[in-house]
């Protein structure tokens, strides 16, 4: 859109009282206005401003890493974040744990007719802040509107591209018996923060989601101690239990963890107890699991703890030989048990 | 939080374990059944078997509300959703129980059934108030613990004259199930296990008290120790059982005095009695029909009884032929004795009821206990 034609006759979007209607997804002027006054206004960057069907990006150094993630969290706003920050951080973290530097994101929005524009603005503002914080640009996007009752406010899909320096090859199959398993902080905060917001649970708690971008933490770890790191993961849906099982299966090893070593904040533990959930199965959105050579544990822990997102970092276990690829845990009681994937879906719409 | 940690302290656990090792007689074996799924879960989740002497064996009982629900009752709930287009509200674990025609409530939901997972019956009442034009049925399951809230909900619905709310009552009773287990004559062909005592239910006993267990001690000579749901409670109860056996006593003891009294909760009992009456007989999955072992809604509250309201009929549906749940619930077999365990039957694809809830014997073993299987099965 060239700037010579003045859209003087168009009333600006009524962000205070306005709501998304089907016209906002119709490809006409209403959609143009939404894109311009809301998305571009907040997410503005030279690539988005090109206004073409696709954004032309400069060449990146090193190999490219690409990842995508859809977000359907309910409620849209929760203590510690919202669907916007979640959508940005989720994809940024997927790139970061590959050892990549996140560069560009795309964002696809499915809006439900009736969504207050004020809510949408809040979400987009929060995406912009999260993107700025992560040093990424949202370079292309799309908006569709579905009829009232066919969506739930807003769904957001982001895809991201990052660059990977030569020599970095982190992969889920890299764990070797004898390695150590490190965790950057407490588990279960995100999932329980969401659940506590849901109606009917009667949970009055102070739990705050850990939704955060891990790129700074992973970058400093890779820079200082990269060669001793076998792999990194962010334990989101399915919790720490799912992530450890994935690692064990991909690497063809067993893992043994120590329950007392795993940080769980008291309100999270109490809420899990009440609802019969195991914090090991509850989602996180800003935690890092790292497998490293045993001799690097102290150095890596010190480096993690020096970072605000890693202040509670702990060594929670070790990799061992096990043809069955089991994850086992020494319980607080001193017994031993398996840690399995959670079967079924006890916590829908958590991210 | 402090309260919780106190009951999971590793140091105390080791002291109890040491006493157990010390006091158990190596010349004999001890076989105790924990009746409750909650205990099964605590034992498995905290790795309690690791802390017991090899000759003290815990057998998982039938006290998992989801596991004992027969297929026919799930079929009734599915019928309500798919045929009568009612909103069916139920506890989360229930939706995964396999039913007839390759269905479950979860699959019925995928076929358009309006099935809602709730944490409490109040949520079902709220749905009924919000959608007066729809029929709302609460699929009520569970032992004496979950029964008083259901009774209260029915009374509330009556007081509010809620005309679109009803309950598919599948509440069952603990003492008759224990009777069925101790009555089952040991059949040598099925490797019957003679039980040496019971860890009695925690929450159920807060409602019914400890008195109803007296006859298992008196008439059957089985010690009963009522225990809380914390792993240390269970370990302490096991130690108390070992001592009773060693001393030749059979008594009802109460480890859970912080919550259980001999008479239980009178108010809750009266509430249940006002709304419910005994069924002649009820089919338990795995245990078969047990007389006077379940509750139905009294005639004066008939309009809240989904069975009457929708004219539902119960139909017995046999379990998968190879499923050994029946023997497992009676303590005669272990999950690993079942040919389907861990292969055809897993928590993702449960063939029998004990694999459905995390409190079920097979699911608890699959999720928490498989690491010990190689030792048990030898080289297999
Ligand atoms: S493993 Fe499955 S089929 Fe076998 S007894 Fe257990 S529930 Fe039944």
XYZ file of C-alpha atoms in Angstrom, chain A residues 195 199-201 259 266-267 269-270 273 275 277-279 324 326 328-347, chain B residues 1 4-5 7-10 13-14 44-48 50-51 93 96 117 119 123 230-232 235 347-348 366-374:
72
model
C -5.721 -24.959 35.697
C -13.861 -22.308 36.563
C -15.140 -24.796 39.001
C -11.790 -25.862 40.369
C 12.715 -36.919 43.292
C 4.984 -25.332 47.253
C 1.723 -23.936 45.784
C 2.786 -29.203 44.782
C -0.281 -28.415 46.882
C -2.027 -32.892 45.335
C -6.276 -32.475 41.831
C -1.846 -34.724 39.383
C 1.836 -35.492 39.278
C 4.002 -32.372 38.742
C 14.103 -51.137 27.863
C 12.920 -46.832 31.093
C 13.129 -44.464 36.750
C 12.966 -42.330 39.839
C 14.270 -42.639 43.384
C 11.290 -41.347 45.329
C 11.461 -38.999 48.274
C 10.584 -42.007 50.381
C 13.656 -43.887 49.220
C 11.807 -46.345 46.991
C 12.147 -46.654 43.261
C 9.505 -46.375 40.567
C 9.070 -45.824 36.874
C 8.248 -42.467 35.351
C 6.059 -42.996 32.330
C 4.332 -40.858 29.761
C 0.959 -39.700 30.920
C -1.701 -41.626 29.081
C -4.686 -39.842 27.661
C -5.208 -36.126 28.080
C -5.978 -34.953 31.575
C -5.252 -31.319 30.943
C 2.866 -27.982 52.324
C 2.319 -33.023 53.127
C 6.094 -33.321 53.429
C 4.131 -37.752 55.591
C 6.673 -38.401 52.841
C 9.859 -38.096 54.789
C 12.550 -40.477 53.578
C 10.349 -44.279 55.870
C 13.726 -45.880 56.412
C 3.259 -47.516 43.424
C 4.008 -43.824 43.088
C 6.395 -43.699 46.043
C 8.059 -47.010 45.358
C 6.930 -48.512 48.681
C 11.197 -51.410 47.439
C 11.146 -50.637 51.135
C -11.029 -41.179 34.496
C -11.627 -43.657 29.061
C -15.459 -33.874 32.508
C -14.089 -32.422 39.184
C -20.231 -28.370 38.231
C 0.175 -40.817 52.534
C 2.919 -43.355 51.804
C 4.182 -43.235 55.391
C 4.046 -48.211 55.690
C -3.045 -47.454 29.446
C -3.473 -46.111 25.893
C 2.417 -50.502 34.078
C 3.032 -46.859 34.951
C 5.159 -47.202 38.060
C 6.334 -50.757 38.559
C 7.538 -52.357 35.345
C 11.210 -51.747 36.101
C 11.101 -54.670 38.529
C 9.507 -57.129 36.096
C 12.631 -58.756 34.747
